[in-house]
Tab-separated table of C-alpha atoms in Angstrom:
chain	number	residue	atom	x	y	z
D	1	MET	CA	49.274	103.190	73.627
D	2	SER	CA	50.057	100.105	71.548
D	3	SER	CA	47.356	97.785	70.216
D	4	SER	CA	48.310	95.103	72.756
D	5	GLU	CA	48.046	97.609	75.600
D	6	GLY	CA	44.680	98.728	74.271
D	7	ASP	CA	43.440	95.134	74.066
D	8	ARG	CA	44.596	94.443	77.603
D	9	ALA	CA	42.917	97.592	78.937
D	10	ALA	CA	39.700	96.619	77.181
D	11	SER	CA	39.868	93.155	78.757
D	12	VAL	CA	40.451	94.629	82.229
D	13	ILE	CA	37.476	96.963	81.774
D	14	GLU	CA	35.259	94.123	80.551
D	15	LEU	CA	35.982	92.035	83.658
D	16	ALA	CA	35.493	95.078	85.911
D	17	GLN	CA	32.106	95.751	84.290
D	18	GLU	CA	30.979	92.210	85.060
D	19	LEU	CA	32.060	92.645	88.676
D	20	VAL	CA	30.253	95.986	89.079
D	21	ARG	CA	27.086	94.392	87.677
D	22	ARG	CA	27.078	91.900	90.551
D	23	PRO	CA	26.085	93.902	93.641
D	24	SER	CA	28.253	92.911	96.605
D	25	ARG	CA	27.440	95.430	99.326
D	26	ALA	CA	29.093	94.423	102.583
D	27	GLY	CA	26.694	92.718	104.954
D	28	ILE	CA	23.799	93.090	102.493
D	29	ASP	CA	24.345	91.080	99.293
D	30	ASP	CA	25.293	87.481	98.643
D	31	TYR	CA	28.952	87.399	97.573
D	32	GLY	CA	28.470	84.225	95.530
D	33	PRO	CA	27.709	85.920	92.179
D	34	VAL	CA	30.722	88.268	92.225
D	35	LEU	CA	33.046	85.453	93.321
D	36	GLU	CA	31.701	83.202	90.585
D	37	VAL	CA	32.573	85.812	87.936
D	38	LEU	CA	36.159	85.779	89.182
D	39	GLU	CA	36.297	81.999	89.515
D	40	ASP	CA	35.045	81.545	85.948
D	41	TRP	CA	37.575	84.051	84.600
D	42	LEU	CA	40.486	82.505	86.497
D	43	GLY	CA	39.404	78.958	85.655
D	44	VAL	CA	39.269	79.593	81.909
D	45	ARG	CA	42.870	80.824	82.069
D	46	GLY	CA	44.092	77.981	84.227
D	47	LEU	CA	45.146	80.220	87.104
D	48	PRO	CA	45.320	78.376	90.447
D	49	HIS	CA	42.879	79.807	92.953
D	50	ARG	CA	40.833	78.820	95.965
D	51	ARG	CA	38.197	80.332	98.224
D	52	LEU	CA	39.124	81.631	101.641
D	53	HIS	CA	36.755	81.414	104.600
D	54	HIS	CA	36.526	83.412	107.804
D	55	GLN	CA	34.245	82.342	110.632
D	56	GLY	CA	32.574	79.835	108.318
D	57	GLU	CA	31.728	82.329	105.557
D	58	SER	CA	33.327	82.997	102.158
D	59	ALA	CA	35.798	85.837	102.645
D	60	GLY	CA	37.580	85.979	99.297
D	61	LEU	CA	39.645	84.255	96.652
D	62	LEU	CA	43.381	83.645	96.717
D	63	VAL	CA	45.327	83.343	93.460
D	64	GLU	CA	48.882	82.016	93.765
D	65	ILE	CA	51.579	82.092	91.094
D	66	PRO	CA	54.671	80.298	92.463
D	67	GLY	CA	57.961	81.230	90.859
D	68	GLY	CA	60.468	78.655	89.713
D	69	ARG	CA	63.344	80.124	91.748
D	70	PRO	CA	63.849	80.688	95.493
D	71	GLY	CA	62.775	84.069	96.799
D	72	ARG	CA	60.172	86.029	98.700
D	73	TRP	CA	56.443	86.135	98.095
D	74	TRP	CA	54.622	89.401	97.441
D	75	ALA	CA	50.902	90.102	97.271
D	76	LEU	CA	48.424	92.282	95.435
D	77	ASP	CA	45.156	92.925	97.263
D	78	ALA	CA	41.852	94.364	96.064
D	79	CYS	CA	38.403	94.129	97.605
D	80	VAL	CA	35.363	93.147	95.569
D	81	ASP	CA	32.816	93.824	98.274
D	82	THR	CA	31.600	97.410	98.422
D	83	ALA	CA	30.116	100.118	100.586
D	84	PRO	CA	26.291	100.422	100.627
D	85	CYS	CA	24.681	102.571	97.935
D	86	GLY	CA	22.774	104.917	100.231
D	87	ASP	CA	19.796	106.665	98.655
D	88	GLU	CA	19.729	105.114	95.183
D	89	SER	CA	17.199	107.692	93.989
D	90	ALA	CA	19.977	110.295	94.363
D	91	TRP	CA	22.166	108.472	91.821
D	92	SER	CA	22.084	109.678	88.218
D	93	PHE	CA	22.650	106.106	87.017
D	94	PRO	CA	21.955	102.660	88.520
D	95	PRO	CA	24.590	101.709	91.110
D	96	ASP	CA	25.080	98.362	89.365
D	97	SER	CA	25.203	99.768	85.825
D	98	GLY	CA	28.820	98.919	84.985
D	99	ASP	CA	28.551	101.149	81.924
D	100	VAL	CA	31.406	103.160	80.439
D	101	VAL	CA	30.334	106.717	79.607
D	102	SER	CA	32.722	109.466	78.474
D	103	GLY	CA	35.706	107.462	79.671
D	104	TRP	CA	34.273	106.689	83.130
D	105	LEU	CA	33.390	103.249	84.465
D	106	ARG	CA	30.236	103.857	86.479
D	107	GLY	CA	28.776	102.029	89.455
D	108	ARG	CA	29.331	101.058	93.061
D	109	GLY	CA	32.713	99.398	93.426
D	110	SER	CA	34.092	100.757	90.168
D	111	ALA	CA	36.668	102.776	92.111
D	112	ASP	CA	36.836	100.818	95.369
D	113	SER	CA	38.013	98.521	94.061
D	114	LYS	CA	36.639	96.174	91.408
D	115	LEU	CA	38.684	97.802	88.656
D	116	ALA	CA	41.852	97.068	90.660
D	117	ALA	CA	40.696	93.477	91.200
D	118	ALA	CA	40.269	93.034	87.445
D	119	MET	CA	43.672	94.597	86.842
D	120	PHE	CA	45.412	92.351	89.391
D	121	CYS	CA	43.796	89.256	87.848
D	122	HIS	CA	45.251	90.260	84.484
D	123	ILE	CA	48.697	90.795	86.018
D	124	ALA	CA	48.552	87.266	87.436
D	125	ALA	CA	47.527	85.915	84.033
D	126	ASP	CA	50.313	87.874	82.358
D	127	LEU	CA	53.004	86.539	84.715
D	128	ALA	CA	51.870	82.915	84.914
D	129	PRO	CA	53.486	81.788	81.614
D	130	ARG	CA	56.870	83.109	82.752
D	131	ALA	CA	56.628	81.912	86.371
D	132	ALA	CA	59.624	79.579	86.015
D	133	GLU	CA	62.009	82.534	85.752
D	134	LEU	CA	60.585	84.402	88.759
D	135	HIS	CA	61.871	84.332	92.338
D	136	GLY	CA	59.462	83.602	95.176
D	137	GLY	CA	55.892	84.053	94.085
D	138	LEU	CA	52.888	86.328	93.619
D	139	ALA	CA	49.630	86.081	95.536
D	140	VAL	CA	46.514	88.008	94.533
D	141	LEU	CA	43.948	88.412	97.308
D	142	LEU	CA	40.420	89.217	96.133
D	143	ASP	CA	38.650	90.137	99.356
D	144	VAL	CA	34.881	90.108	99.987
D	145	ASP	CA	35.064	90.999	103.669
D	146	GLU	CA	36.771	94.391	103.621
D	147	HIS	CA	33.986	96.958	103.886
D	148	THR	CA	32.571	95.231	106.958
D	149	GLY	CA	35.713	96.401	108.770
D	150	THR	CA	36.358	92.794	109.783
D	151	PHE	CA	38.971	92.281	107.054
D	152	GLY	CA	38.061	88.599	107.003
D	153	GLY	CA	39.711	87.932	103.646
D	154	ALA	CA	43.068	89.287	104.798
D	155	ARG	CA	42.775	87.456	108.111
D	156	ALA	CA	41.965	84.189	106.347
D	157	TYR	CA	44.912	84.662	103.981
D	158	LEU	CA	47.377	85.253	106.821
D	159	ALA	CA	45.971	82.323	108.795
D	160	ASP	CA	46.063	79.891	105.842
D	161	GLU	CA	48.750	77.324	106.629
D	162	HIS	CA	49.071	76.485	102.942
D	163	ALA	CA	49.752	80.081	101.837
D	164	ALA	CA	53.258	81.537	101.773
D	165	ARG	CA	53.527	84.542	104.048
D	166	PRO	CA	54.001	87.700	101.951
D	167	GLU	CA	57.048	89.910	102.364
D	168	GLY	CA	54.871	92.897	101.480
D	169	VAL	CA	51.489	93.820	99.998
D	170	MET	CA	50.263	96.417	97.490
D	171	ILE	CA	46.580	97.294	98.001
D	172	GLY	CA	44.700	98.574	94.971
D	173	TYR	CA	42.757	101.493	96.413
D	174	PRO	CA	42.335	104.251	93.767
D	175	GLY	CA	44.000	107.640	93.323
D	176	LEU	CA	46.511	108.567	90.629
D	177	ASP	CA	48.514	111.328	92.315
D	178	GLU	CA	49.718	109.486	95.387
D	179	ILE	CA	51.009	106.248	96.783
D	180	VAL	CA	49.632	105.743	100.265
D	181	VAL	CA	52.534	104.564	102.419
D	182	GLY	CA	50.929	104.843	105.837
D	183	GLY	CA	47.842	105.442	107.882
D	184	ARG	CA	46.668	106.286	111.362
D	185	GLY	CA	45.898	103.329	113.585
D	186	LEU	CA	42.761	102.908	115.630
D	187	TRP	CA	41.460	101.834	119.018
D	188	ARG	CA	37.726	101.204	119.360
D	189	ALA	CA	35.536	100.433	122.315
D	190	VAL	CA	31.908	100.102	123.390
D	191	ILE	CA	31.142	101.980	126.605
D	192	ALA	CA	28.172	100.768	128.652
D	193	VAL	CA	26.873	103.645	130.776
D	194	PRO	CA	24.432	102.484	133.475
D	195	GLY	CA	21.886	104.480	135.440
D	196	PRO	CA	18.836	103.949	137.626
D	197	ALA	CA	15.718	102.890	135.752
D	198	GLY	CA	12.412	104.535	136.491
D	199	HIS	CA	9.333	106.362	135.260
D	200	SER	CA	9.970	109.702	133.592
D	201	GLY	CA	7.035	111.206	135.468
D	202	SER	CA	8.222	110.135	138.902
D	203	SER	CA	8.418	112.807	141.599
D	204	ARG	CA	11.878	111.502	142.462
D	205	THR	CA	14.725	113.255	140.626
D	206	GLN	CA	17.499	110.964	139.415
D	207	VAL	CA	20.181	111.109	136.732
D	208	GLY	CA	19.507	108.388	134.174
D	209	ALA	CA	21.796	106.537	131.824
D	210	VAL	CA	21.122	108.852	128.877
D	211	SER	CA	22.045	111.964	130.860
D	212	ARG	CA	25.166	110.251	132.215
D	213	ALA	CA	26.152	109.167	128.684
D	214	ALA	CA	25.624	112.695	127.373
D	215	HIS	CA	27.941	114.004	130.098
D	216	LEU	CA	30.561	111.415	129.086
D	217	VAL	CA	30.338	112.576	125.475
D	218	ARG	CA	31.082	116.129	126.620
D	219	LEU	CA	34.085	114.881	128.609
D	220	LEU	CA	35.408	112.966	125.610
D	221	ASP	CA	34.881	115.886	123.245
D	222	ALA	CA	36.903	118.092	125.577
D	223	ALA	CA	39.702	115.578	126.140
D	224	HIS	CA	43.237	116.616	125.200
D	225	LEU	CA	44.946	114.078	122.931
D	226	PRO	CA	48.704	113.855	123.552
D	227	GLY	CA	50.625	113.786	120.299
D	228	ALA	CA	48.274	116.194	118.552
D	229	ASP	CA	51.113	118.719	118.332
D	230	GLY	CA	52.859	116.612	115.662
D	231	ALA	CA	56.024	116.231	117.739
D	232	SER	CA	56.250	112.573	116.701
D	233	GLY	CA	56.931	113.580	113.097
D	234	PHE	CA	53.829	111.701	111.907
D	235	PRO	CA	51.970	113.941	109.414
D	236	LEU	CA	48.560	113.448	111.038
D	237	GLY	CA	47.442	113.867	114.619
D	238	PRO	CA	45.231	111.585	116.708
D	239	LYS	CA	41.456	111.932	116.675
D	240	LEU	CA	38.644	110.832	119.008
D	241	THR	CA	35.061	110.457	117.782
D	242	VAL	CA	31.895	109.154	119.431
D	243	THR	CA	30.286	107.328	116.515
D	244	ALA	CA	27.132	105.800	118.052
D	245	PHE	CA	24.773	106.508	120.952
D	246	HIS	CA	22.122	103.931	121.859
D	247	GLY	CA	19.706	103.926	124.787
D	248	GLY	CA	16.105	104.166	125.772
D	249	ALA	CA	12.782	103.660	124.020
D	250	GLY	CA	9.543	105.588	124.051
D	251	PHE	CA	8.881	108.500	126.400
D	252	SER	CA	7.747	107.317	129.799
D	253	THR	CA	10.680	105.136	130.856
D	254	THR	CA	14.103	106.248	132.015
D	255	PRO	CA	16.503	103.568	130.710
D	256	ASP	CA	19.049	101.858	132.930
D	257	LEU	CA	21.685	101.546	130.182
D	258	CYS	CA	23.088	103.625	127.333
D	259	GLU	CA	25.882	102.463	125.041
D	260	LEU	CA	28.442	104.543	123.175
D	261	ASN	CA	30.765	103.519	120.365
D	262	VAL	CA	34.087	105.347	120.522
D	263	ASP	CA	36.606	105.437	117.674
D	264	VAL	CA	40.099	106.755	118.429
D	265	ARG	CA	42.597	107.222	115.593
D	266	THR	CA	46.108	106.638	116.905
D	267	VAL	CA	49.569	107.815	115.845
D	268	PRO	CA	53.105	107.037	117.033
D	269	GLY	CA	52.868	109.769	119.697
D	270	PHE	CA	49.526	108.462	120.972
D	271	ASP	CA	49.111	104.703	120.739
D	272	ALA	CA	46.372	102.230	121.668
D	273	ARG	CA	47.555	101.948	125.286
D	274	GLU	CA	47.360	105.711	125.722
D	275	ALA	CA	43.995	105.862	123.956
D	276	GLU	CA	42.527	103.314	126.345
D	277	ALA	CA	43.994	105.150	129.343
D	278	LEU	CA	42.412	108.427	128.181
D	279	ILE	CA	38.983	106.802	127.760
D	280	ARG	CA	39.151	105.113	131.163
D	281	LYS	CA	40.174	108.395	132.793
D	282	ALA	CA	37.090	110.107	131.327
D	283	VAL	CA	34.907	107.211	132.521
D	284	ALA	CA	36.357	107.456	136.036
D	285	GLU	CA	35.608	111.183	136.037
D	286	LEU	CA	32.025	110.488	134.957
D	287	ASP	CA	31.504	107.962	137.760
D	288	ALA	CA	32.930	110.439	140.272
D	289	ASP	CA	30.825	113.376	139.027
D	290	MET	CA	27.602	111.382	138.560
D	291	PRO	CA	27.628	108.261	140.762
D	292	SER	CA	25.577	105.279	139.632
D	293	PRO	CA	24.622	101.954	141.259
D	294	ARG	CA	26.983	100.224	138.832
D	295	PRO	CA	30.302	101.425	137.361
D	296	THR	CA	30.580	102.391	133.711
D	297	ASP	CA	32.112	99.563	131.664
D	298	VAL	CA	34.595	99.885	128.795
D	299	THR	CA	34.894	96.977	126.336
D	300	PRO	CA	37.688	97.324	123.731
D	301	VAL	CA	36.650	95.798	120.392
D	302	ALA	CA	39.504	96.560	117.952
D	303	SER	CA	43.049	97.860	117.898
D	304	TRP	CA	45.372	98.346	114.923
D	305	PRO	CA	48.693	100.166	114.939
D	306	PRO	CA	49.567	103.158	112.751
D	307	PHE	CA	52.039	102.454	109.977
D	308	ARG	CA	54.341	104.362	107.693
D	309	LEU	CA	56.842	103.211	105.082
D	310	THR	CA	59.685	105.300	103.791
D	311	GLU	CA	59.920	105.667	100.032
D	312	ASP	CA	62.942	103.354	99.913
D	313	GLU	CA	61.207	100.482	101.743
D	314	GLN	CA	59.656	97.657	99.754
D	315	PRO	CA	57.144	97.322	98.277
D	316	ALA	CA	56.808	101.135	98.178
D	317	ALA	CA	60.203	101.592	96.506
D	318	ALA	CA	59.309	99.292	93.613
D	319	LEU	CA	56.013	101.088	93.055
D	320	PHE	CA	57.589	104.562	93.152
D	321	GLU	CA	60.214	103.460	90.633
D	322	ALA	CA	57.584	101.937	88.371
D	323	THR	CA	55.310	105.006	88.415
D	324	GLU	CA	58.279	107.208	87.552
D	325	ALA	CA	59.083	104.945	84.602
D	326	GLN	CA	55.513	105.471	83.393
D	327	GLY	CA	55.923	109.252	83.531
D	328	LEU	CA	53.550	109.598	86.466
D	329	ARG	CA	54.212	112.197	89.146
D	330	VAL	CA	53.123	110.788	92.491
D	331	HIS	CA	53.851	111.700	96.084
D	332	ALA	CA	53.843	109.689	99.304
D	333	LYS	CA	50.783	110.097	101.511
D	334	VAL	CA	49.785	109.006	104.991
D	335	ALA	CA	46.028	108.434	105.060
D	336	GLY	CA	43.611	109.443	107.788
D	337	PRO	CA	41.235	106.468	107.444
D	338	SER	CA	42.520	103.097	108.581
D	339	ASN	CA	42.665	100.193	106.138
D	340	ILE	CA	43.999	96.690	105.622
D	341	GLY	CA	47.491	98.178	105.745
D	342	ASN	CA	46.993	98.662	109.501
D	343	LEU	CA	46.038	95.015	109.952
D	344	LEU	CA	49.107	93.982	107.975
D	345	ALA	CA	51.309	96.327	110.003
D	346	GLY	CA	50.159	94.542	113.138
D	347	GLU	CA	51.480	91.348	111.544
D	348	GLY	CA	54.793	92.975	110.633
D	349	ILE	CA	53.983	93.061	106.907
D	350	PRO	CA	54.686	96.361	105.075
D	351	ALA	CA	52.034	97.587	102.648
D	352	THR	CA	51.127	100.375	100.294
D	353	ALA	CA	47.448	101.223	100.547
D	354	GLY	CA	46.554	103.138	97.454
D	355	PHE	CA	47.577	103.933	93.917
D	356	GLY	CA	45.179	103.633	91.032
D	357	VAL	CA	43.034	105.517	88.565
D	358	PRO	CA	41.302	108.834	89.366
D	359	TYR	CA	37.819	108.515	90.815
D	360	GLU	CA	34.713	110.311	92.044
D	361	GLY	CA	31.959	109.397	94.476
D	362	LEU	CA	33.861	106.759	96.416
D	363	HIS	CA	31.517	105.495	99.187
D	364	GLY	CA	29.089	108.187	98.030
D	365	THR	CA	26.675	108.942	95.199
D	366	ASP	CA	27.551	108.289	91.529
D	367	GLU	CA	30.775	106.378	92.151
D	368	ARG	CA	32.903	106.144	89.013
D	369	ALA	CA	36.476	105.486	87.925
D	370	HIS	CA	38.279	107.323	85.131
D	371	LEU	CA	39.867	104.949	82.643
D	372	ALA	CA	42.304	107.124	80.666
D	373	ALA	CA	45.246	106.302	82.955
D	374	LEU	CA	44.417	102.592	83.263
D	375	PRO	CA	47.215	101.433	80.898
D	376	GLN	CA	49.823	103.390	82.879
D	377	VAL	CA	48.510	102.164	86.228
D	378	PHE	CA	48.488	98.577	84.969
D	379	ALA	CA	52.017	98.896	83.624
D	380	ALA	CA	53.269	100.423	86.886
D	381	TYR	CA	51.897	97.608	89.027
D	382	ARG	CA	53.151	94.986	86.578
D	383	GLN	CA	56.633	96.498	86.539
D	384	ALA	CA	56.686	96.781	90.340
D	385	VAL	CA	55.731	93.124	90.723
D	386	LEU	CA	58.340	92.010	88.195
D	387	SER	CA	60.986	94.066	89.978
D	388	LEU	CA	60.154	92.428	93.304
D	389	LEU	CA	60.041	88.934	91.813
D	390	SER	CA	63.403	89.378	90.095
D	391	GLN	CA	65.214	89.526	93.447
D	392	PRO	CA	66.544	86.303	94.984
């Protein structure tokens, strides 16, 4: 590693440390302090940026480096909000430490994905002086509404009438051995299961909402998911999970309503339409087996398609070529969890959703990111961006 590469890595780490030291847990912390760190850093370097808002709240920052020649725009995306910390007494260091110990950057958000945000800011600063020779332009989205699942920063970016629509996006989730080129989609719904209200000690026997909801859970758990045989060629199968069960209070009252949250992961052989049909079939069976004064209601709340890029599609191709040039052996991966790549796929925008440094404890205890490969990861992303911006 040359002295300039070492200086750049040190600068990336320094910015990442400042970001980790500003807690930004989704739905818990004020995002102002972490955004102000970024705004100060970008302002000192004269990089054009502005805040994005979603539903009246700050949702991120958008940095834009327009090229001097006609061409397509590409985007780098990293979130600077984080998952909650859980039981902080279980951590062996403070979640907001931001310290570097034995080559690891420690703290919540170090891996997902404040280090990537710092790296992408430096790439923007590196390219800005040579923007006149670039085609199209580079946008860097620094999102503070990712871990809520709302993806408000990405939504605000795509809805911004002043922003150029990106031809493709590279998302800075961590992991050195793979480039994530796809992911399962999802279909989510809230199911309201009614039942007759009453006193639990009544001499009259009746099936309440909780018992009806429990029966529905059994039906859903036993449901056959078409496409699970892998015939579609997608490397992962569909999955159905009941993720929440709410109803009742105390002991003496039989509630008249119980609500379930259902999360269905979709694949090309089993899409959102088929997921909804399967859920409604189970609900119809429940209402037939255990009649109630009111029908069970299904309210869809989210739907994103699965996506998958081939290794020769952009921006994946540029990133694979760049990692190879850095001597890194990576493979293509389709992820189980959904991510912003699914939202982008719904908008017809291809995305990679992961390549970065090794990590431990992501979304768990003692989150940390290993820094030894940072220069190679930085160089790979920089080379990939330059390759994309060199094309008319």
